[in-house]
CSV table of C-alpha atoms in Angstrom, one decimal:
chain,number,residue,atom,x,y,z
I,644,UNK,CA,-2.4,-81.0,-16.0
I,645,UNK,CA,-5.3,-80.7,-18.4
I,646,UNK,CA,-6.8,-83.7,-17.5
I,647,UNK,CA,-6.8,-82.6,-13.6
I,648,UNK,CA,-8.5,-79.8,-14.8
I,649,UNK,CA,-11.0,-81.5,-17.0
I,650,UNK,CA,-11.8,-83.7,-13.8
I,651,UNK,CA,-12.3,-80.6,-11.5
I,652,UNK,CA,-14.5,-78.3,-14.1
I,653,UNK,CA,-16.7,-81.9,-14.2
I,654,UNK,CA,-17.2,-82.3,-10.5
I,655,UNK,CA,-17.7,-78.4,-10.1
I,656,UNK,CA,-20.8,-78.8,-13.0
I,657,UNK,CA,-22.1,-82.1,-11.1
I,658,UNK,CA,-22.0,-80.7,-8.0
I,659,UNK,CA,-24.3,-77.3,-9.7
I,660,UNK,CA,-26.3,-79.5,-11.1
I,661,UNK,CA,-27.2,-81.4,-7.8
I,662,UNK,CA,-27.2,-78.4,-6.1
I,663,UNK,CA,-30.1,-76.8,-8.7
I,664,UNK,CA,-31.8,-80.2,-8.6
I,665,UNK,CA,-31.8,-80.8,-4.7
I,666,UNK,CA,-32.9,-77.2,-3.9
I,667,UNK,CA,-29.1,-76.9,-1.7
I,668,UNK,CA,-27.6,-73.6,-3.6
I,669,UNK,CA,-31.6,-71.9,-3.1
I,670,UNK,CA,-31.2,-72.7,0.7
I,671,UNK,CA,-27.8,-71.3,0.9
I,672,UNK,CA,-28.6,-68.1,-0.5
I,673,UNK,CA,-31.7,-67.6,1.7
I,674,UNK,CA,-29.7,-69.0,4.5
I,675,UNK,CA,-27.2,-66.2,3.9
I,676,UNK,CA,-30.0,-63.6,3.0
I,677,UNK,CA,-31.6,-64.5,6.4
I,678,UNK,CA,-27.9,-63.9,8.1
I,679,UNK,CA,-27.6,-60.9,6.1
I,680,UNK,CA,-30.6,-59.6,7.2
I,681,UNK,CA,-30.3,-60.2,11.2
I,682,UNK,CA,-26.6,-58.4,11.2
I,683,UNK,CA,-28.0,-55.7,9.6
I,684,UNK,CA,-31.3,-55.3,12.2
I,685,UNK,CA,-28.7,-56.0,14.8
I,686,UNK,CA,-26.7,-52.7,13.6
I,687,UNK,CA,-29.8,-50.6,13.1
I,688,UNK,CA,-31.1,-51.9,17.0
I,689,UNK,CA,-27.6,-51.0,18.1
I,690,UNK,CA,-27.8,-47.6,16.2
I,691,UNK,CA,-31.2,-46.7,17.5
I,692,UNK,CA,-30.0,-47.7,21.4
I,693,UNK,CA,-26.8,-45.3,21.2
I,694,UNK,CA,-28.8,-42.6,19.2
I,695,UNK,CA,-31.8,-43.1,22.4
I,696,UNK,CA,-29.1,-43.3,25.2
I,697,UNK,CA,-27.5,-40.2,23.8
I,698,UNK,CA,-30.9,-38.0,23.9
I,699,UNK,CA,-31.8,-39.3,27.4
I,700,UNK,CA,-28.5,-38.6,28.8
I,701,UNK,CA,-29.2,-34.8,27.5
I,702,UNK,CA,-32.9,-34.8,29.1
I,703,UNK,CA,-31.5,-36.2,32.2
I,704,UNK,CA,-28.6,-33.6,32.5
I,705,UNK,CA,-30.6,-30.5,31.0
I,706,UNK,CA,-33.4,-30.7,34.0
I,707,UNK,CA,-30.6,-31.9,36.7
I,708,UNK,CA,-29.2,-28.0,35.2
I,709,UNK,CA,-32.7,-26.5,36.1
I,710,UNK,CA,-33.0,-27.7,39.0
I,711,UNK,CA,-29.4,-27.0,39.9
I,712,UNK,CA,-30.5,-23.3,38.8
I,713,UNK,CA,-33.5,-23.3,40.8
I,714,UNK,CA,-32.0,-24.5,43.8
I,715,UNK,CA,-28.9,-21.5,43.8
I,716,UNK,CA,-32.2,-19.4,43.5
I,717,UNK,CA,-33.3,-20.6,46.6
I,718,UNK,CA,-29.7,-20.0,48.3
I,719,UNK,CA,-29.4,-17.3,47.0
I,720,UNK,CA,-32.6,-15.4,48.0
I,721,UNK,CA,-32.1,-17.0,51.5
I,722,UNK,CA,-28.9,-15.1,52.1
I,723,UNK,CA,-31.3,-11.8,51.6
I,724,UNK,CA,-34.0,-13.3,54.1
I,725,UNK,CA,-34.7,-11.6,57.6
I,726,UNK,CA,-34.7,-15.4,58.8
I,727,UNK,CA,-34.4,-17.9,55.9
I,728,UNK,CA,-34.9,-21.5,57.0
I,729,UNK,CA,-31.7,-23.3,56.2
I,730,UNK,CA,-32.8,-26.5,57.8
I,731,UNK,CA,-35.5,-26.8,54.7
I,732,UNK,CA,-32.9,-25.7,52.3
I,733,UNK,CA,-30.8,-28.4,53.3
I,734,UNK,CA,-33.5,-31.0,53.3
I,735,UNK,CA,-34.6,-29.6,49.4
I,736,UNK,CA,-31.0,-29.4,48.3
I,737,UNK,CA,-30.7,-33.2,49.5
I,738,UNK,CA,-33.8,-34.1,48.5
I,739,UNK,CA,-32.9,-32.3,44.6
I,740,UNK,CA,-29.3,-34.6,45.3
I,741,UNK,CA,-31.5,-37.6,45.3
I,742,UNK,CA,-33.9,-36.8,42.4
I,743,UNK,CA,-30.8,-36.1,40.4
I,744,UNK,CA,-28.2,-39.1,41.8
I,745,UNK,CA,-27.5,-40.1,38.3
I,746,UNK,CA,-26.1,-37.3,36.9
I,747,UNK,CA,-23.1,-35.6,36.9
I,748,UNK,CA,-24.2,-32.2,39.1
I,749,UNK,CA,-25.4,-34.2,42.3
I,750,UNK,CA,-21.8,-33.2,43.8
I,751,UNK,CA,-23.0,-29.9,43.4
I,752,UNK,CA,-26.8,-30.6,45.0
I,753,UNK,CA,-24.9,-32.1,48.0
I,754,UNK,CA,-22.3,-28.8,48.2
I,755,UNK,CA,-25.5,-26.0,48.9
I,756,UNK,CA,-26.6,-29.3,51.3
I,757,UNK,CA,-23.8,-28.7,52.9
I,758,UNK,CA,-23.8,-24.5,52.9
I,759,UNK,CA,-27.2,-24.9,54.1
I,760,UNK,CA,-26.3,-27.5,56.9
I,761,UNK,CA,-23.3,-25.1,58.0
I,762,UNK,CA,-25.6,-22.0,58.3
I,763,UNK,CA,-28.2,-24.2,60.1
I,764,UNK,CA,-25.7,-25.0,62.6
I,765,UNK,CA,-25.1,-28.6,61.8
I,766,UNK,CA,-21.3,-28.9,61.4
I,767,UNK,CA,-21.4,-32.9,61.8
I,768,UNK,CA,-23.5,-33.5,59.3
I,769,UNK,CA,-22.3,-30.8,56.7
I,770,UNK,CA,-19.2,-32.3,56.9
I,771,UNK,CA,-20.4,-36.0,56.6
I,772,UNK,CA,-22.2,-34.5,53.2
I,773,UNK,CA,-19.0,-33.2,51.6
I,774,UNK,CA,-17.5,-36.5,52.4
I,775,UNK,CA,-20.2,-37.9,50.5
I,776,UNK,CA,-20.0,-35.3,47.9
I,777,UNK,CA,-16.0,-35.2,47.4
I,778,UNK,CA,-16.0,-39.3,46.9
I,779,UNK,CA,-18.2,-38.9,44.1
I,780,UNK,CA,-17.0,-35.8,42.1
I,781,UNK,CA,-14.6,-37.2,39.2
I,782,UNK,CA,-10.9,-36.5,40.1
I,783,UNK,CA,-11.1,-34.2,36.7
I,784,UNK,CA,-13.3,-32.4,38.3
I,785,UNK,CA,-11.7,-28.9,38.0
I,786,UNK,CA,-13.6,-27.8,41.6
I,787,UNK,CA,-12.9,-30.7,43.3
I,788,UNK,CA,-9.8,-29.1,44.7
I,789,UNK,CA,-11.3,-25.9,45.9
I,790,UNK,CA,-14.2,-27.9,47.6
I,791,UNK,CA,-11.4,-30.0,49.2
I,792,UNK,CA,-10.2,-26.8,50.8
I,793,UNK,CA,-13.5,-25.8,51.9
I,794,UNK,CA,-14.1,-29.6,53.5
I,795,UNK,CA,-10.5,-28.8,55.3
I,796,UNK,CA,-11.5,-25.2,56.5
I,797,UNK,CA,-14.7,-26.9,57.9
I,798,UNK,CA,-12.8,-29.7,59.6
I,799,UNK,CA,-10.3,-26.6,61.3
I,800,UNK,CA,-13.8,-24.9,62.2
I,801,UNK,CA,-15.4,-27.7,64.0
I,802,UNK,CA,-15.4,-28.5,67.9
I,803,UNK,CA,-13.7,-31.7,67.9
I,804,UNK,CA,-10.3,-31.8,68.6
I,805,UNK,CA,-10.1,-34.9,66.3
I,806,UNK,CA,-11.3,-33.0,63.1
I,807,UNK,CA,-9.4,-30.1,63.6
I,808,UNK,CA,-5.9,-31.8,62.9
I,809,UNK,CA,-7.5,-34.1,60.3
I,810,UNK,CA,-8.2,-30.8,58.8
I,811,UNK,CA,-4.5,-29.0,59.5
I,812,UNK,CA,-3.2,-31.7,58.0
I,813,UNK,CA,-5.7,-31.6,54.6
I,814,UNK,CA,-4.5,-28.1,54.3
I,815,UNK,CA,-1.0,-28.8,54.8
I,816,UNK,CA,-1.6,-31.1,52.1
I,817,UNK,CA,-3.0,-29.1,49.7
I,818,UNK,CA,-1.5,-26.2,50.4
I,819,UNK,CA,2.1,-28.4,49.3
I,820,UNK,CA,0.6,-29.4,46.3
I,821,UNK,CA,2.0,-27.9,43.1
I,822,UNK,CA,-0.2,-28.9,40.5
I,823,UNK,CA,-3.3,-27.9,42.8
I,824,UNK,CA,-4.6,-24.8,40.9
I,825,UNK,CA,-5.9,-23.2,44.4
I,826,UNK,CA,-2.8,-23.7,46.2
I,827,UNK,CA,-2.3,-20.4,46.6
I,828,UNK,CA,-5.7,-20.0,49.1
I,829,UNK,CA,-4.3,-22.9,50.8
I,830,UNK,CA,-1.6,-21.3,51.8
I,831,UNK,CA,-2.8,-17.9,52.9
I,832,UNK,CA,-6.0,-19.7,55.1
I,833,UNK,CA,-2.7,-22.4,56.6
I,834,UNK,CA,-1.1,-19.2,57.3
I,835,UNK,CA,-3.9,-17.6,58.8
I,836,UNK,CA,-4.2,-20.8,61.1
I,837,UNK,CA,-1.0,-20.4,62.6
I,838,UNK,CA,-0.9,-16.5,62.7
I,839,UNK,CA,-4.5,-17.0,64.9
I,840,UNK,CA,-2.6,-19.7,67.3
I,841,UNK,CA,0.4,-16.8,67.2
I,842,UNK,CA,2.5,-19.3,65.5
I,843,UNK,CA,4.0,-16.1,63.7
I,844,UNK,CA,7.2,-18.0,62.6
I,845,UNK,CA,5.2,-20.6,60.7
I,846,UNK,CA,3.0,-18.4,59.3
I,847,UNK,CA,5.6,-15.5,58.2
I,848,UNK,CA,7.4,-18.7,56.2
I,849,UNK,CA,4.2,-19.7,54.8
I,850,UNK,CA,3.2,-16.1,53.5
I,851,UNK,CA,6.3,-15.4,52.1
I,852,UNK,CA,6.5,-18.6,49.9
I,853,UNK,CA,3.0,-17.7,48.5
I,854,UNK,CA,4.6,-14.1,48.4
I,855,UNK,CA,7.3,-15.2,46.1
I,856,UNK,CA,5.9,-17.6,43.8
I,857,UNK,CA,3.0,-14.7,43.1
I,858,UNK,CA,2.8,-14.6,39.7
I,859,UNK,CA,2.6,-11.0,37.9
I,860,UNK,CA,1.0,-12.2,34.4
I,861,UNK,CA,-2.0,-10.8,33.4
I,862,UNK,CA,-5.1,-12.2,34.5
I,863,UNK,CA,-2.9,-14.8,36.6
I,864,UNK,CA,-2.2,-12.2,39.8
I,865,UNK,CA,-3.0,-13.9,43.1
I,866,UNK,CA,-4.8,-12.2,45.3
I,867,UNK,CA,-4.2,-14.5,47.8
I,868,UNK,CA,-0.8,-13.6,47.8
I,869,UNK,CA,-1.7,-9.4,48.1
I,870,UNK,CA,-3.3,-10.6,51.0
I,871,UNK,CA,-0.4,-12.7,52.3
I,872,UNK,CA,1.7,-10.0,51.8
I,873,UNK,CA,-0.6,-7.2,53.8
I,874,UNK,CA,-0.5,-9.5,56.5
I,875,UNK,CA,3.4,-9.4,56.4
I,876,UNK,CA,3.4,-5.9,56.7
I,877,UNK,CA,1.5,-5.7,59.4
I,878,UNK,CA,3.6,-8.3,61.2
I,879,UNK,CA,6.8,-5.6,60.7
């Protein structure tokens, strides 16, 4: 056992001796200095990315806010005009939509689109742009099912025969739905549908679900509901 021992402490000073001699143990430890180095410029590149992508994403997002800001202004003081032009609203609100496609607020740039395109008269193309804007809202969205109401109130609205039971049956949908946190409007606008088209046995049944699932907590009353129920009464 000693002598194996003897034999391996022998080689391990030949081979350091050869190694000091030939240069080979000076290489290795610049080798692995040079190795050393690169990881750790690769970590600091990969640091100073992240760190860069972070602060443009907040740029990006904080003047996509501004001009979501200014163009609500614009909507807003349009609904006071004598004759506001809701055909240029439209094309700015689309043309903010575009300047802004990256971030997470185009679905709202493309919702005022739409507004404007509605009060403009254009119902085909409104409705194309909440197509447009629905398909790219995340499902988390927490307004992604209130605009799906809208687009279904819009489809009940329009001329086409066509589009108006593609939208009765979106709001049949959604007023079904009980996770959907507007399901309540669902139901009094699906009941308003068939109480206009005197359909007053569908429409009694549909009130008075969304009469007795109101919920009295506070904060949590539906008015949706009061208003389902006022209609009821009046039906008696």
């Amino acid at each position: 056992m000693n002598i194996k021992k003897t034999i391996k402490s022998v080689r391990a000073r030949i081979t350091g001796w050869y190694d000091r001699v030939s240069g080979a143990a000076h290489e290795r430890k610049m080798r692995y200095l040079r190795y050393g180095s690169a990881v750790l410029l690769g970590l600091l590149l990969l640091i100073g990315l992240i760190t860069a992508r972070r602060f443009f994403v907040s740029y990006r997002e904080q003047n996509a806010q501004k001009a979501l800001s200014m163009s609500l202004s614009e909507s807003f003081n349009a609904q006071r005009a004598i004759q506001p032009d809701w055909g240029m609203i439209a094309a700015n609100a689309a043309h903010a939509a575009d300047d802004n496609s990256s971030t997470d607020l185009k679905p709202y740039f493309l919702a005022l689109q739409a507004d404007a395109l509605i009060k403009a008269g254009n119902h085909t193309q409104a409705l194309e742009v909440m197509d447009a804007m629905l398909a790219g809202m995340s499902s988390g969205d927490p307004f992604m099912p209130l605009f799906a109401l809208k687009r279904a109130l819009m489809s009940l609205d329009a001329a086409d025969q066509a589009l108006q039971d593609q939208g009765l049956i979106a709001l049949q949908k959604i007023a079904s739905d009980t996770s959907n946190m507007h399901r309540d409007a669902a139901q009094f606008y699906l009941g308003q549908y068939y109480w206009t088209r005197d359909q007053l046995d569908k429409a009694q049944e549909v009130w008075q679900e969304l009469v007795a699932q109101r919920r009295d907590e506070p904060g949590m009353r539906s008015p949706w509901a009061d208003l389902a129920s006022s209609k009821l009464t009046q039906q008696a």
